[in-house]
């Protein structure tokens, strides 16, 4: 059967204007007509098969699996909730692809209330065929020109225009304003757009146009616009259905079922993109020879097979193909065709709608057919109407099967047997063809009997819904702006870091000279790093922030063996003057002696007593930085710097003795304990310090002190984050502006949360779980912002630390007059070791700021206890007469 109707003829040829030979008799013709129209009948079983197959395809696509048949796409749209009805503001809406070959611009005002509605202003622009099929840039330039024309014609007061882009083609969306076109449909085929971010293309075109300042905030397809713009009333509307040029639906899916999203709560709108459904097994029996012919002559053969049976772009064409077939078989128009009838695209959706209308149909049919150059008989008009009815009825039934699949999906997803659903409908086929609507509803009732479905037509062709989504996007964009403004002062440039480095260097020099400086640059009397020949048994006492350890360290050839006894420090001792007090100032630590936990304090006293006894003979007080350097130095002789980033932060390094004013002698080296946590206490960090640093400082036990440490170390990072979160909450940017008691609690946000939240392997949903444990209720947008805050705070800490290290290694290099220095840094501290990015960022910063130094970072493995023993060992090596027998007399006390 020749269904293209062309049978070797060029349109306009007159060959078929003569009656065909061998015309069928009346009863034959009845059979032939019957047979032809019969092809468009779909049985209930077939519809059920299509429904089941589509449901299966949907569920596979949700899981991110490719089914055997070309699948529906199930694209996340980044619309997370149906409208509250409180959205307000003025929005421009640009519609492309929603209404065939035209482009629409709307000005929508949302009033924030149900009662008061402002009619939108709109203007439609016909898109020339050559633009629809030309270069992409031309299409977007055309769109930008239409926007300008609209705004010229409808002047608005607003300076900043917010635009929602209704772009109704299959897109891979990665955000509310980021969307890549997968493939053109509905008769569009512009080059260089597929695979591109269409929001960016529009922004570029608006910029090229240059007349108005328009911010493209959101991209939405027509189904989402329809769903979101639905008047509230019969309950929330959770399905959007469009039958216009093409057909598609969207619905609210449980977010946890959408594999493409990293989200486990709430619902999210998914665009089904059912136009591309084509399971040959399920759909095959419903496909007619006319469908196959239409597919072949289309712009995209093989694609969008389902849409080509339903969408308005194709219904007229299907009707035309059937009419040509019937005419060529002598069953219509006396066997005559016309050049117009033989031309693809000559019967439009509008014609079908008019022809199908039973009241005006027959009369209009005559006019329409005459316009096509045909001379219809009375019986022809009736038959043409029957053809239209058959093609449309099938389209409505197939659409119903697809909608029933969506309803089944809703039931599955929500684990509900019976379901009440509101479906927002849009598109010219649904609006203008009452019979299509009726058939659709009847068939849905048949296929999804457990669902109570109300159909509500969309307002403003979905424009209002697009404005709703844009309103949400505008809010998010405003929040992002505030977030960026808030975090900007914490984001340091390389220049700023170089200034820190230079200031650190200057403070080092002044400190070494004994001049006023925030760096105390304390000599430690450690004159050498280990050389590997150290031997013996040593006792080390290690007082960290949290534990007090007694170690027996046996240094033998090639090995350092440690026997360890750990005492934890009771909280009341630590709190007596604050952990910080114990850490920083030994003497302050002793103020805690009035507390409970006498045994530990007693031990410390004992230790001190022993220290005093031995100090003159053997260098015994070792701070943890020195211990770390020494312990790493035992394995790597290039280790000449020690660094701690734990509860607090500090560093030490090997300085030329001649530079150390407070110690006589001008040859050899001396390890200097920088006490760098105090850097900046004389104001040099002033310009870098933010209001959040000031708040953390003010609330600390030592306001004004340890300013560098307060930007870097574990005791403070969580607090800085907490203050930023409080600030963002107070501006309504986080946690819906609800200020929780929990977040106001000092210390509630631990620095270890930064590590957990920033861990690459953790999904956003787990980030949220961590925060929910703290009693914070947050959306995924909130979780993303908290993550960003953490990243900025820990990055600044690592970079400042790196600037400090750069200052030190550069000084060592210059001290020795070297072009290039290769040096190692021994590092300890839980923040440095456990944070997922800290160490990498320190190293990267040092590389940038000290390009002539090759710096290797070594993590000390057994803490400063081993180092304390090694300090003692080295001291013993250097001054053998000081060595006494037995462990009780060779001891090191390590103080953090
Ligand atoms: P200290 O410095 O007290 O001797 P640590 O080096 O173990 O001991 O540092 C402890 C500090 O490290 C804690 O106060 C906390 O701020 C921080 N911290 C603990 N766990 C983590 C983690 N997972 N990530 C980052 N910082 C952490």
mmCIF file with all atom_site columns, C-alpha atoms and ligand atoms in Angstrom, residues 542-547 579 583 624 644-649 713-718 749-756 828-836 838 864 896, ligand 1:
data_model
loop_
_atom_site.group_PDB
_atom_site.id
_atom_site.type_symbol
_atom_site.label_atom_id
_atom_site.label_alt_id
_atom_site.label_comp_id
_atom_site.label_asym_id
_atom_site.label_entity_id
_atom_site.label_seq_id
_atom_site.pdbx_PDB_ins_code
_atom_site.Cartn_x
_atom_site.Cartn_y
_atom_site.Cartn_z
_atom_site.occupancy
_atom_site.B_iso_or_equiv
_atom_site.pdbx_formal_charge
_atom_site.auth_seq_id
_atom_site.auth_comp_id
_atom_site.auth_asym_id
_atom_site.auth_atom_id
_atom_site.pdbx_PDB_model_num
ATOM   1  C CA  . UNK A 1 542 ? 53.527 13.847 76.975 1.00 0.00 ? 542 UNK A CA  1
ATOM   2  C CA  . UNK A 1 543 ? 50.844 16.315 77.883 1.00 0.00 ? 543 UNK A CA  1
ATOM   3  C CA  . UNK A 1 544 ? 48.534 16.874 74.958 1.00 0.00 ? 544 UNK A CA  1
ATOM   4  C CA  . UNK A 1 545 ? 45.254 18.725 74.887 1.00 0.00 ? 545 UNK A CA  1
ATOM   5  C CA  . UNK A 1 546 ? 43.263 15.696 75.782 1.00 0.00 ? 546 UNK A CA  1
ATOM   6  C CA  . UNK A 1 547 ? 45.614 13.068 77.104 1.00 0.00 ? 547 UNK A CA  1
ATOM   7  C CA  . UNK A 1 579 ? 41.867 23.388 77.718 1.00 0.00 ? 579 UNK A CA  1
ATOM   8  C CA  . UNK A 1 583 ? 47.868 23.870 76.156 1.00 0.00 ? 583 UNK A CA  1
ATOM   9  C CA  . UNK A 1 624 ? 55.034 19.021 70.958 1.00 0.00 ? 624 UNK A CA  1
ATOM   10 C CA  . UNK A 1 644 ? 51.126 21.120 64.794 1.00 0.00 ? 644 UNK A CA  1
ATOM   11 C CA  . UNK A 1 645 ? 47.556 21.638 63.675 1.00 0.00 ? 645 UNK A CA  1
ATOM   12 C CA  . UNK A 1 646 ? 45.302 20.074 66.273 1.00 0.00 ? 646 UNK A CA  1
ATOM   13 C CA  . UNK A 1 647 ? 43.368 21.784 69.008 1.00 0.00 ? 647 UNK A CA  1
ATOM   14 C CA  . UNK A 1 648 ? 45.847 24.618 68.600 1.00 0.00 ? 648 UNK A CA  1
ATOM   15 C CA  . UNK A 1 649 ? 48.587 25.352 66.125 1.00 0.00 ? 649 UNK A CA  1
ATOM   16 C CA  . UNK A 1 713 ? 43.107 25.357 64.534 1.00 0.00 ? 713 UNK A CA  1
ATOM   17 C CA  . UNK A 1 714 ? 40.608 22.713 65.517 1.00 0.00 ? 714 UNK A CA  1
ATOM   18 C CA  . UNK A 1 715 ? 39.415 24.503 68.596 1.00 0.00 ? 715 UNK A CA  1
ATOM   19 C CA  . UNK A 1 716 ? 38.004 27.336 66.478 1.00 0.00 ? 716 UNK A CA  1
ATOM   20 C CA  . UNK A 1 717 ? 37.088 26.285 62.944 1.00 0.00 ? 717 UNK A CA  1
ATOM   21 C CA  . UNK A 1 718 ? 33.778 24.790 64.009 1.00 0.00 ? 718 UNK A CA  1
ATOM   22 C CA  . UNK A 1 749 ? 29.539 22.676 65.720 1.00 0.00 ? 749 UNK A CA  1
ATOM   23 C CA  . UNK A 1 750 ? 32.655 20.564 66.120 1.00 0.00 ? 750 UNK A CA  1
ATOM   24 C CA  . UNK A 1 751 ? 35.614 20.896 63.813 1.00 0.00 ? 751 UNK A CA  1
ATOM   25 C CA  . UNK A 1 752 ? 35.359 17.214 63.034 1.00 0.00 ? 752 UNK A CA  1
ATOM   26 C CA  . UNK A 1 753 ? 32.041 17.993 61.305 1.00 0.00 ? 753 UNK A CA  1
ATOM   27 C CA  . UNK A 1 754 ? 34.002 20.019 58.761 1.00 0.00 ? 754 UNK A CA  1
ATOM   28 C CA  . UNK A 1 755 ? 36.003 16.906 57.951 1.00 0.00 ? 755 UNK A CA  1
ATOM   29 C CA  . UNK A 1 756 ? 32.872 14.804 57.692 1.00 0.00 ? 756 UNK A CA  1
ATOM   30 C CA  . UNK A 1 828 ? 51.113 16.302 63.826 1.00 0.00 ? 828 UNK A CA  1
ATOM   31 C CA  . UNK A 1 829 ? 47.607 17.179 64.880 1.00 0.00 ? 829 UNK A CA  1
ATOM   32 C CA  . UNK A 1 830 ? 44.241 15.633 64.224 1.00 0.00 ? 830 UNK A CA  1
ATOM   33 C CA  . UNK A 1 831 ? 42.907 18.465 62.089 1.00 0.00 ? 831 UNK A CA  1
ATOM   34 C CA  . UNK A 1 832 ? 45.862 18.224 59.726 1.00 0.00 ? 832 UNK A CA  1
ATOM   35 C CA  . UNK A 1 833 ? 45.709 14.455 59.618 1.00 0.00 ? 833 UNK A CA  1
ATOM   36 C CA  . UNK A 1 834 ? 42.000 13.815 59.412 1.00 0.00 ? 834 UNK A CA  1
ATOM   37 C CA  . UNK A 1 835 ? 40.613 16.699 57.419 1.00 0.00 ? 835 UNK A CA  1
ATOM   38 C CA  . UNK A 1 836 ? 40.133 15.477 53.844 1.00 0.00 ? 836 UNK A CA  1
ATOM   39 C CA  . UNK A 1 838 ? 43.708 20.412 54.720 1.00 0.00 ? 838 UNK A CA  1
ATOM   40 C CA  . UNK A 1 864 ? 55.408 13.936 70.433 1.00 0.00 ? 864 UNK A CA  1
ATOM   41 C CA  . UNK A 1 896 ? 51.752 20.809 73.876 1.00 0.00 ? 896 UNK A CA  1
HETATM 42 P P1  . LIG B 2 .   ? 45.780 18.104 70.618 1.00 0.00 ? 1   LIG B P1  1
HETATM 43 O O1  . LIG B 2 .   ? 46.054 19.158 69.617 1.00 0.00 ? 1   LIG B O1  1
HETATM 44 O O2  . LIG B 2 .   ? 44.723 18.473 71.558 1.00 0.00 ? 1   LIG B O2  1
HETATM 45 O O3  . LIG B 2 .   ? 46.999 17.584 71.249 1.00 0.00 ? 1   LIG B O3  1
HETATM 46 P P2  . LIG B 2 .   ? 44.839 16.553 68.436 1.00 0.00 ? 1   LIG B P2  1
HETATM 47 O O4  . LIG B 2 .   ? 45.966 16.799 67.543 1.00 0.00 ? 1   LIG B O4  1
HETATM 48 O O5  . LIG B 2 .   ? 44.254 15.193 68.435 1.00 0.00 ? 1   LIG B O5  1
HETATM 49 O O6  . LIG B 2 .   ? 45.165 16.863 69.917 1.00 0.00 ? 1   LIG B O6  1
HETATM 50 O O7  . LIG B 2 .   ? 43.716 17.596 68.060 1.00 0.00 ? 1   LIG B O7  1
HETATM 51 C C1  . LIG B 2 .   ? 42.451 17.503 68.611 1.00 0.00 ? 1   LIG B C1  1
HETATM 52 C C2  . LIG B 2 .   ? 41.588 18.497 67.901 1.00 0.00 ? 1   LIG B C2  1
HETATM 53 O O8  . LIG B 2 .   ? 41.435 18.134 66.542 1.00 0.00 ? 1   LIG B O8  1
HETATM 54 C C3  . LIG B 2 .   ? 40.212 18.567 68.464 1.00 0.00 ? 1   LIG B C3  1
HETATM 55 O O9  . LIG B 2 .   ? 40.147 19.581 69.416 1.00 0.00 ? 1   LIG B O9  1
HETATM 56 C C4  . LIG B 2 .   ? 39.349 18.909 67.270 1.00 0.00 ? 1   LIG B C4  1
HETATM 57 O O10 . LIG B 2 .   ? 39.206 20.297 67.186 1.00 0.00 ? 1   LIG B O10 1
HETATM 58 C C5  . LIG B 2 .   ? 40.157 18.472 66.103 1.00 0.00 ? 1   LIG B C5  1
HETATM 59 N N1  . LIG B 2 .   ? 39.576 17.280 65.473 1.00 0.00 ? 1   LIG B N1  1
HETATM 60 C C6  . LIG B 2 .   ? 39.159 16.141 66.032 1.00 0.00 ? 1   LIG B C6  1
HETATM 61 N N2  . LIG B 2 .   ? 38.708 15.295 65.102 1.00 0.00 ? 1   LIG B N2  1
HETATM 62 C C7  . LIG B 2 .   ? 38.842 15.904 63.928 1.00 0.00 ? 1   LIG B C7  1
HETATM 63 C C8  . LIG B 2 .   ? 38.554 15.548 62.590 1.00 0.00 ? 1   LIG B C8  1
HETATM 64 N N3  . LIG B 2 .   ? 38.016 14.372 62.278 1.00 0.00 ? 1   LIG B N3  1
HETATM 65 N N4  . LIG B 2 .   ? 38.817 16.462 61.635 1.00 0.00 ? 1   LIG B N4  1
HETATM 66 C C9  . LIG B 2 .   ? 39.344 17.656 61.944 1.00 0.00 ? 1   LIG B C9  1
HETATM 67 N N5  . LIG B 2 .   ? 39.619 18.035 63.175 1.00 0.00 ? 1   LIG B N5  1
HETATM 68 C C10 . LIG B 2 .   ? 39.384 17.175 64.165 1.00 0.00 ? 1   LIG B C10 1
#
